[in-house]
mmCIF file of C-alpha atoms in Angstrom:
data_model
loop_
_atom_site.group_PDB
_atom_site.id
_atom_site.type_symbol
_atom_site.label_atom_id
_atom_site.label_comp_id
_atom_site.label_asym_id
_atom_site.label_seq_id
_atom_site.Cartn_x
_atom_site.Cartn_y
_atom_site.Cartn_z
ATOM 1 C CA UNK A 26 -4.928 4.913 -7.940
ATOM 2 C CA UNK A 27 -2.579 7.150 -10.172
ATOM 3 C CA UNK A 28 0.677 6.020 -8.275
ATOM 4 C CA UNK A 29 -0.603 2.490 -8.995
ATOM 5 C CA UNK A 30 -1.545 3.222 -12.977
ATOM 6 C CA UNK A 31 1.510 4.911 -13.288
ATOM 7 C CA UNK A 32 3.711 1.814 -11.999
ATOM 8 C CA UNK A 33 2.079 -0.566 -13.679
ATOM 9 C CA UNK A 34 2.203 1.149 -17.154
ATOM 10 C CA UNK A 35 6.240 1.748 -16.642
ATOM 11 C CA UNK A 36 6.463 -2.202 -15.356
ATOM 12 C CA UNK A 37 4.285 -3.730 -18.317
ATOM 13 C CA UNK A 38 5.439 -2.347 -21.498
ATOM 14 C CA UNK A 39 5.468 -5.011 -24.038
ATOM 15 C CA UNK A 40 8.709 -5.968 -25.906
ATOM 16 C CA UNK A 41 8.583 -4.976 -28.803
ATOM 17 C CA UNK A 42 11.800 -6.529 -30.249
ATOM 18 C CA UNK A 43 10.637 -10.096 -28.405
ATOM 19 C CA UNK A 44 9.775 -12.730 -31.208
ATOM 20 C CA UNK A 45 9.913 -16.024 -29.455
ATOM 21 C CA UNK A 46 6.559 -17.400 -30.125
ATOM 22 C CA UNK A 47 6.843 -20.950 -28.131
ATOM 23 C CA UNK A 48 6.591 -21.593 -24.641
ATOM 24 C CA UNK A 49 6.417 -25.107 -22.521
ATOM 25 C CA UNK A 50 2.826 -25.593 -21.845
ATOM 26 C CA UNK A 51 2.567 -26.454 -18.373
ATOM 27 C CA UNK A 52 -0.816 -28.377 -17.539
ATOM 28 C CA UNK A 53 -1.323 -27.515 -13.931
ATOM 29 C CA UNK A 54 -5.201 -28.830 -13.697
ATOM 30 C CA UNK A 55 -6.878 -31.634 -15.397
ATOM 31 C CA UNK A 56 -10.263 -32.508 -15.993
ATOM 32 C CA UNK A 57 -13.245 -31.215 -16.691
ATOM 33 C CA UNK A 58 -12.065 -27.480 -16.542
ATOM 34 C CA UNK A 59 -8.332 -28.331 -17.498
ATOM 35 C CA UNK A 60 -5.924 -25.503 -16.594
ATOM 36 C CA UNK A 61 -2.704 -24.785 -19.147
ATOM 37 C CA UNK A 62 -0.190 -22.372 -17.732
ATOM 38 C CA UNK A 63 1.862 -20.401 -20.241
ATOM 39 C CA UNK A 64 4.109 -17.735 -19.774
ATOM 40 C CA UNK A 65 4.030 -15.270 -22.639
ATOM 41 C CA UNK A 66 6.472 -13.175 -21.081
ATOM 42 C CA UNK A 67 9.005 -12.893 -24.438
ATOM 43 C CA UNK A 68 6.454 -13.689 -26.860
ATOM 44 C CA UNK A 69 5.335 -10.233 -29.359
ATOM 45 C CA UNK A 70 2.014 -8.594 -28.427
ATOM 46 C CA UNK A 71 0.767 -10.201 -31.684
ATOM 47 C CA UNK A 72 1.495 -13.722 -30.823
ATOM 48 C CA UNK A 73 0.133 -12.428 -27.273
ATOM 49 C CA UNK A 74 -2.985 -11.260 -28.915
ATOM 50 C CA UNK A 75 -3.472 -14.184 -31.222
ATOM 51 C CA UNK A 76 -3.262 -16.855 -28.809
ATOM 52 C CA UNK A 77 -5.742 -14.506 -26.778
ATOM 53 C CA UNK A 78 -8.348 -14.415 -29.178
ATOM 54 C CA UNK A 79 -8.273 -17.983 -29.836
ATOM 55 C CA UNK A 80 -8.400 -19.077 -26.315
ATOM 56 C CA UNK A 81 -11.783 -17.006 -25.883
ATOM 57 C CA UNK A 82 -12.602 -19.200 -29.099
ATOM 58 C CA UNK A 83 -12.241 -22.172 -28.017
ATOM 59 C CA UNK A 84 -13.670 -21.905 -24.432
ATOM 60 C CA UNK A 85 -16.569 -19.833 -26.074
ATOM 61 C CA UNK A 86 -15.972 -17.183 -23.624
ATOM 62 C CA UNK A 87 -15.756 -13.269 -24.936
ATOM 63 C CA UNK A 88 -12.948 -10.914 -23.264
ATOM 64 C CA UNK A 89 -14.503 -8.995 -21.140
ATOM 65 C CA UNK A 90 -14.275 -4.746 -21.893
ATOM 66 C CA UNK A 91 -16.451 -3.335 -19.556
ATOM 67 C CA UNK A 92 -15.791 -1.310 -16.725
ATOM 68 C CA UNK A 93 -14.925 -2.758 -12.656
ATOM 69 C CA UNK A 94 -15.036 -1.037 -9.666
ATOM 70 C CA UNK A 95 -15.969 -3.716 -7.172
ATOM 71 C CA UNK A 96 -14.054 -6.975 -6.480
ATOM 72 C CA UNK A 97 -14.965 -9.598 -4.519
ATOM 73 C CA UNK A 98 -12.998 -13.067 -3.938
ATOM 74 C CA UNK A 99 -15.233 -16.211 -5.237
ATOM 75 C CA UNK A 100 -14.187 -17.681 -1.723
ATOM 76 C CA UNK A 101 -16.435 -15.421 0.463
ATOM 77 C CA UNK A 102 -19.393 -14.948 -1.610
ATOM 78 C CA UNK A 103 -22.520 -17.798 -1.805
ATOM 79 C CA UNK A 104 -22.443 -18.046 -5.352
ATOM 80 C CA UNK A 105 -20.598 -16.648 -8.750
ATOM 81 C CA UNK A 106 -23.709 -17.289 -10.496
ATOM 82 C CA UNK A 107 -25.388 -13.684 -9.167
ATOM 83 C CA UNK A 108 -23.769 -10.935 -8.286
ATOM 84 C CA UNK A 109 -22.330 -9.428 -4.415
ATOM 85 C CA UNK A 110 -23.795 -5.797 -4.735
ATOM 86 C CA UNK A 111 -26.853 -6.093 -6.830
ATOM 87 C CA UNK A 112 -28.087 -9.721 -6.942
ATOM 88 C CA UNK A 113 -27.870 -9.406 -10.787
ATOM 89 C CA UNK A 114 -26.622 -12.138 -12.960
ATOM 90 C CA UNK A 115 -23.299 -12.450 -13.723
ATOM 91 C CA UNK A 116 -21.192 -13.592 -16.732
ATOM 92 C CA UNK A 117 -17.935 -15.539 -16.660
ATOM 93 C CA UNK A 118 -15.084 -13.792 -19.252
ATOM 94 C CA UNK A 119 -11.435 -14.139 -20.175
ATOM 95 C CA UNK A 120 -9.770 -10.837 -18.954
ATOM 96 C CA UNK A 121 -6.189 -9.506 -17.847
ATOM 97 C CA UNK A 122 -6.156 -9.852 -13.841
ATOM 98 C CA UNK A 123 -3.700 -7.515 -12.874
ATOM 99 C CA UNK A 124 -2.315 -8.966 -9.353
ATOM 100 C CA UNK A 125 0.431 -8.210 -6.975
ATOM 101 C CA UNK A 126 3.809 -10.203 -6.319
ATOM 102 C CA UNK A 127 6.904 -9.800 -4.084
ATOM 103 C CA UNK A 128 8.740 -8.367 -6.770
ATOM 104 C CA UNK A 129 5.879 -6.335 -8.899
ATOM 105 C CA UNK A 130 2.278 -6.300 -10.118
ATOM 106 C CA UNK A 131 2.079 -8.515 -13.169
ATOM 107 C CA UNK A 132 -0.607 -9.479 -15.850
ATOM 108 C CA UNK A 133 -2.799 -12.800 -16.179
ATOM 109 C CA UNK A 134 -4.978 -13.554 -19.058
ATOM 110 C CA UNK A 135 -7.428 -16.342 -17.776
ATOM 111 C CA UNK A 136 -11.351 -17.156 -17.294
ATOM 112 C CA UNK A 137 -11.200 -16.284 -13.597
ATOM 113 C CA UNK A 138 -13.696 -13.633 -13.250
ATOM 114 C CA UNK A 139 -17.628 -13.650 -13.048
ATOM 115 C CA UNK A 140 -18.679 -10.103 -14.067
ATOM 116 C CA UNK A 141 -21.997 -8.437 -13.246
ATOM 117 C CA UNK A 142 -24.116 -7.884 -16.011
ATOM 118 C CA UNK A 143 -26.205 -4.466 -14.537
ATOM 119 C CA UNK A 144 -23.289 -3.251 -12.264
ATOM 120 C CA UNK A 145 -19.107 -2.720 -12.457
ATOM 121 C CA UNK A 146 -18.643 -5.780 -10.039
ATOM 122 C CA UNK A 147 -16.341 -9.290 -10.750
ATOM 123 C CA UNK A 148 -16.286 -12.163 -8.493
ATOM 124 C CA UNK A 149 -12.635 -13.509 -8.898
ATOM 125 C CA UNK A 150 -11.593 -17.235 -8.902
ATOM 126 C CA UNK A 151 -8.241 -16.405 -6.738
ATOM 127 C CA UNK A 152 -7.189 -20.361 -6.806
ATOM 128 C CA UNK A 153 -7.495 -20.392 -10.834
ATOM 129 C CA UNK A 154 -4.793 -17.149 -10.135
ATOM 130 C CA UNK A 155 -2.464 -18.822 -8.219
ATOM 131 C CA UNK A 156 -2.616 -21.771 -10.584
ATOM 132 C CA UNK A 157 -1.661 -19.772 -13.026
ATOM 133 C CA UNK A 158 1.258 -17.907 -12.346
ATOM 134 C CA UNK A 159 4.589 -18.612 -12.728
ATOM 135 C CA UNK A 160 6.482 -20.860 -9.889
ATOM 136 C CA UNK A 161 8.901 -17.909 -8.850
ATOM 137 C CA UNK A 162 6.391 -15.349 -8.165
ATOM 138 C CA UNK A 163 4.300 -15.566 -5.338
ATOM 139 C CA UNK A 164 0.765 -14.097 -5.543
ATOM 140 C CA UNK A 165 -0.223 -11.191 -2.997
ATOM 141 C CA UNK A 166 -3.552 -10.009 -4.326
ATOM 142 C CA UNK A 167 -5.409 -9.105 -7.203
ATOM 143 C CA UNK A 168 -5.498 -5.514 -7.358
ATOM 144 C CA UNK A 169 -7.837 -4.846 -11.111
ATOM 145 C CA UNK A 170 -8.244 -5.919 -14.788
ATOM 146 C CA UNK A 171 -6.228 -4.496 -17.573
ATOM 147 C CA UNK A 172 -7.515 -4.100 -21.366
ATOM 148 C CA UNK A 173 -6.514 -4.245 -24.507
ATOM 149 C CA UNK A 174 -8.769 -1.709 -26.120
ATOM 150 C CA UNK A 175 -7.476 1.683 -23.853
ATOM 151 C CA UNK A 176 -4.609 1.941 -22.011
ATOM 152 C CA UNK A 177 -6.429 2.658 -18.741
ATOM 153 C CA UNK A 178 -7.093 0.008 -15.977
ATOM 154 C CA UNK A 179 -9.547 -0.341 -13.273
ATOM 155 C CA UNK A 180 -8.443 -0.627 -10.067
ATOM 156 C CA UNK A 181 -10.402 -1.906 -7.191
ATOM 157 C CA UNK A 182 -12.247 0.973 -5.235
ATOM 158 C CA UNK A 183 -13.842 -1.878 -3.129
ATOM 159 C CA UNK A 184 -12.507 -5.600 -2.212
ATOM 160 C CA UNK A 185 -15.113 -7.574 -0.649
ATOM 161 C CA UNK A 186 -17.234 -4.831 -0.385
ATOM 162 C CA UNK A 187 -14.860 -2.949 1.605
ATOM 163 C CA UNK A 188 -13.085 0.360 0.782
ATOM 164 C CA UNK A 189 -9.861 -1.111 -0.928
ATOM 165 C CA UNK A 190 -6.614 -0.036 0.288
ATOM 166 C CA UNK A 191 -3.302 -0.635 -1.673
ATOM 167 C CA UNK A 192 -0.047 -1.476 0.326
ATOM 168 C CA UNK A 193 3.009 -0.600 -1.278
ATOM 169 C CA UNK A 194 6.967 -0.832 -0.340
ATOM 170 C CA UNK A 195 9.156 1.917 0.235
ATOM 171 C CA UNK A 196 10.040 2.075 -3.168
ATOM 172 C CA UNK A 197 6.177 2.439 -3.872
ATOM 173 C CA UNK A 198 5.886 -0.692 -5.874
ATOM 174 C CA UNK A 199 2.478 -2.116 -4.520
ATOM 175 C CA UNK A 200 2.796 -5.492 -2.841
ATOM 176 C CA UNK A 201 -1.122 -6.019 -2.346
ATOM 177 C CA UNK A 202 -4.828 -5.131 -1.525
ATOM 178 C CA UNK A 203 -6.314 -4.802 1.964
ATOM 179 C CA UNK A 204 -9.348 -3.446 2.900
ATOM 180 C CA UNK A 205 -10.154 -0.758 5.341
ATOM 181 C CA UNK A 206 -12.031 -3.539 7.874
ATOM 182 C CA UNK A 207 -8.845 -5.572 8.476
ATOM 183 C CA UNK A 208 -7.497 -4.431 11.538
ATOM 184 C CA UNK A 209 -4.295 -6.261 10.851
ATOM 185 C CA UNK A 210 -3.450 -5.000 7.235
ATOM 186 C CA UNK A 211 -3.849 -1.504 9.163
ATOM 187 C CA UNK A 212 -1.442 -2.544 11.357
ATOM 188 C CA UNK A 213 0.822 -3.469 8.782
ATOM 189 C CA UNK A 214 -0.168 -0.568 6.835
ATOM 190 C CA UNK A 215 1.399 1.791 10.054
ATOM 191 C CA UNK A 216 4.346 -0.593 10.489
ATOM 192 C CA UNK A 217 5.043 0.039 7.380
ATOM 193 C CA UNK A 218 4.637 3.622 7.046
ATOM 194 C CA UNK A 219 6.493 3.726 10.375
ATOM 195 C CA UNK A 220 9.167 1.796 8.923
ATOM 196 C CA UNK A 221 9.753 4.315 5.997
ATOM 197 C CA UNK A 222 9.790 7.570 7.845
ATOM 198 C CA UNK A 223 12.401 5.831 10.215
ATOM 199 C CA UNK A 224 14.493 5.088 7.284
ATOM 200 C CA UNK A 225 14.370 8.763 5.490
ATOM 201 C CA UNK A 226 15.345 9.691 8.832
ATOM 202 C CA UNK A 227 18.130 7.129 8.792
ATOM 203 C CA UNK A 228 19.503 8.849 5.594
ATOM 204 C CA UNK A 229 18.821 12.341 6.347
ATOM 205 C CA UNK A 230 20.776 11.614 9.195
ATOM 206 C CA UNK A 231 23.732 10.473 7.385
ATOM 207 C CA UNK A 232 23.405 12.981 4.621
ATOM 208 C CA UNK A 233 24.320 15.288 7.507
ATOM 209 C CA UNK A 234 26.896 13.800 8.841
ATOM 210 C CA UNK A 235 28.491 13.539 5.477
ATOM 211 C CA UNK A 236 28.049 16.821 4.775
ATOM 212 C CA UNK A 237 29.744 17.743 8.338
ATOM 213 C CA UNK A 238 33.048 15.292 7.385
#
């Protein structure tokens, strides 16, 4: 969880010389529950935090600024309406979905989670996710939520009431979520850590050799 903080606070730093405050609004869902994709990537954390608060106006939803531990995908569970864990009702919010891409963990604001209302569980809308993100990056997992009032952010302990279980490159940049059940993300999990000690092998190996030249 620390490893994970730590990248994610040096990757996310906002700009603080950016002060581009337009962006092409890209309407990926229409309808009833219209979806409007914006990337805010060069805009200043107050034009961030302005259009923020009057998104959450407009759709009458608060930002959530509670506490998660538990994640579950809306996919797998028989309702958002009550919660996974403890049958409780839950409470759809804007927050900052922190998920995991080919290239590094980046930061959605959007209405995708159901929280709990007596326990630190969300049920996430993954699809509203995907919609959402930019067209380069491809989405591998939400991996927690992100706030605006500390600088701490919860990380999944459980997905889908599994023991969660964060798979990261062999630069340690984490690349997604699995879940101590999946018998095949544990196989990747040992390919992977397979593949890493065969490679600081690899240049151990030629640190010698240069060493002998």
């Amino acid at each position: 969880m620390k490893r994970l903080f730590n990248f994610l606070r040096r990757s996310t730093t906002p700009n603080q010389t950016a002060t581009r405050h337009t962006a092409t609004q890209d309407v990926v869902r229409s309808g009833k529950h219209s979806l409007v994709r914006l990337n805010m990537d060069e805009w200043s954390p107050d034009a961030q935090q302005t259009l923020r608060s009057a998104a959450t106006e407009h759709a009458r939803l608060t930002f959530y600024d509670g506490k998660v531990h538990h994640g579950y995908a809306l996919r797998g569970v028989p309702t958002p309406e009550r919660c996974p864990r403890c049958q409780a009702g839950t409470r759809q919010h804007y927050a900052n979905f922190i998920y995991a891409t080919q290239a590094a963990p980046r930061v959605l604001f959007a209405p995708a989670g159901y929280f709990c209302t007596q326990c630190p569980t969300v049920v996430i809308d993954e699809a509203m996710i995907r919609a959402g993100i930019v067209e380069h990056f491809t989405f591998q997992g939400v991996l927690g939520i992100d706030y605006e009032t500390r600088p701490a952010p919860d990380f999944f302990r459980t997905w889908n009431g599994q023991t969660a279980v964060y798979i990261f490159d062999e630069d340690q940049t984490p690349q997604g979520i699995a879940t101590t059940r999946s018998s095949q993300q544990q196989r990747l999990l040992m390919s992977r850590h397979k593949s890493r000690g065969k490679k600081r092998l690899e240049k151990a190996s030629r640190r010698r050799n240069q060493r002998q030249k």
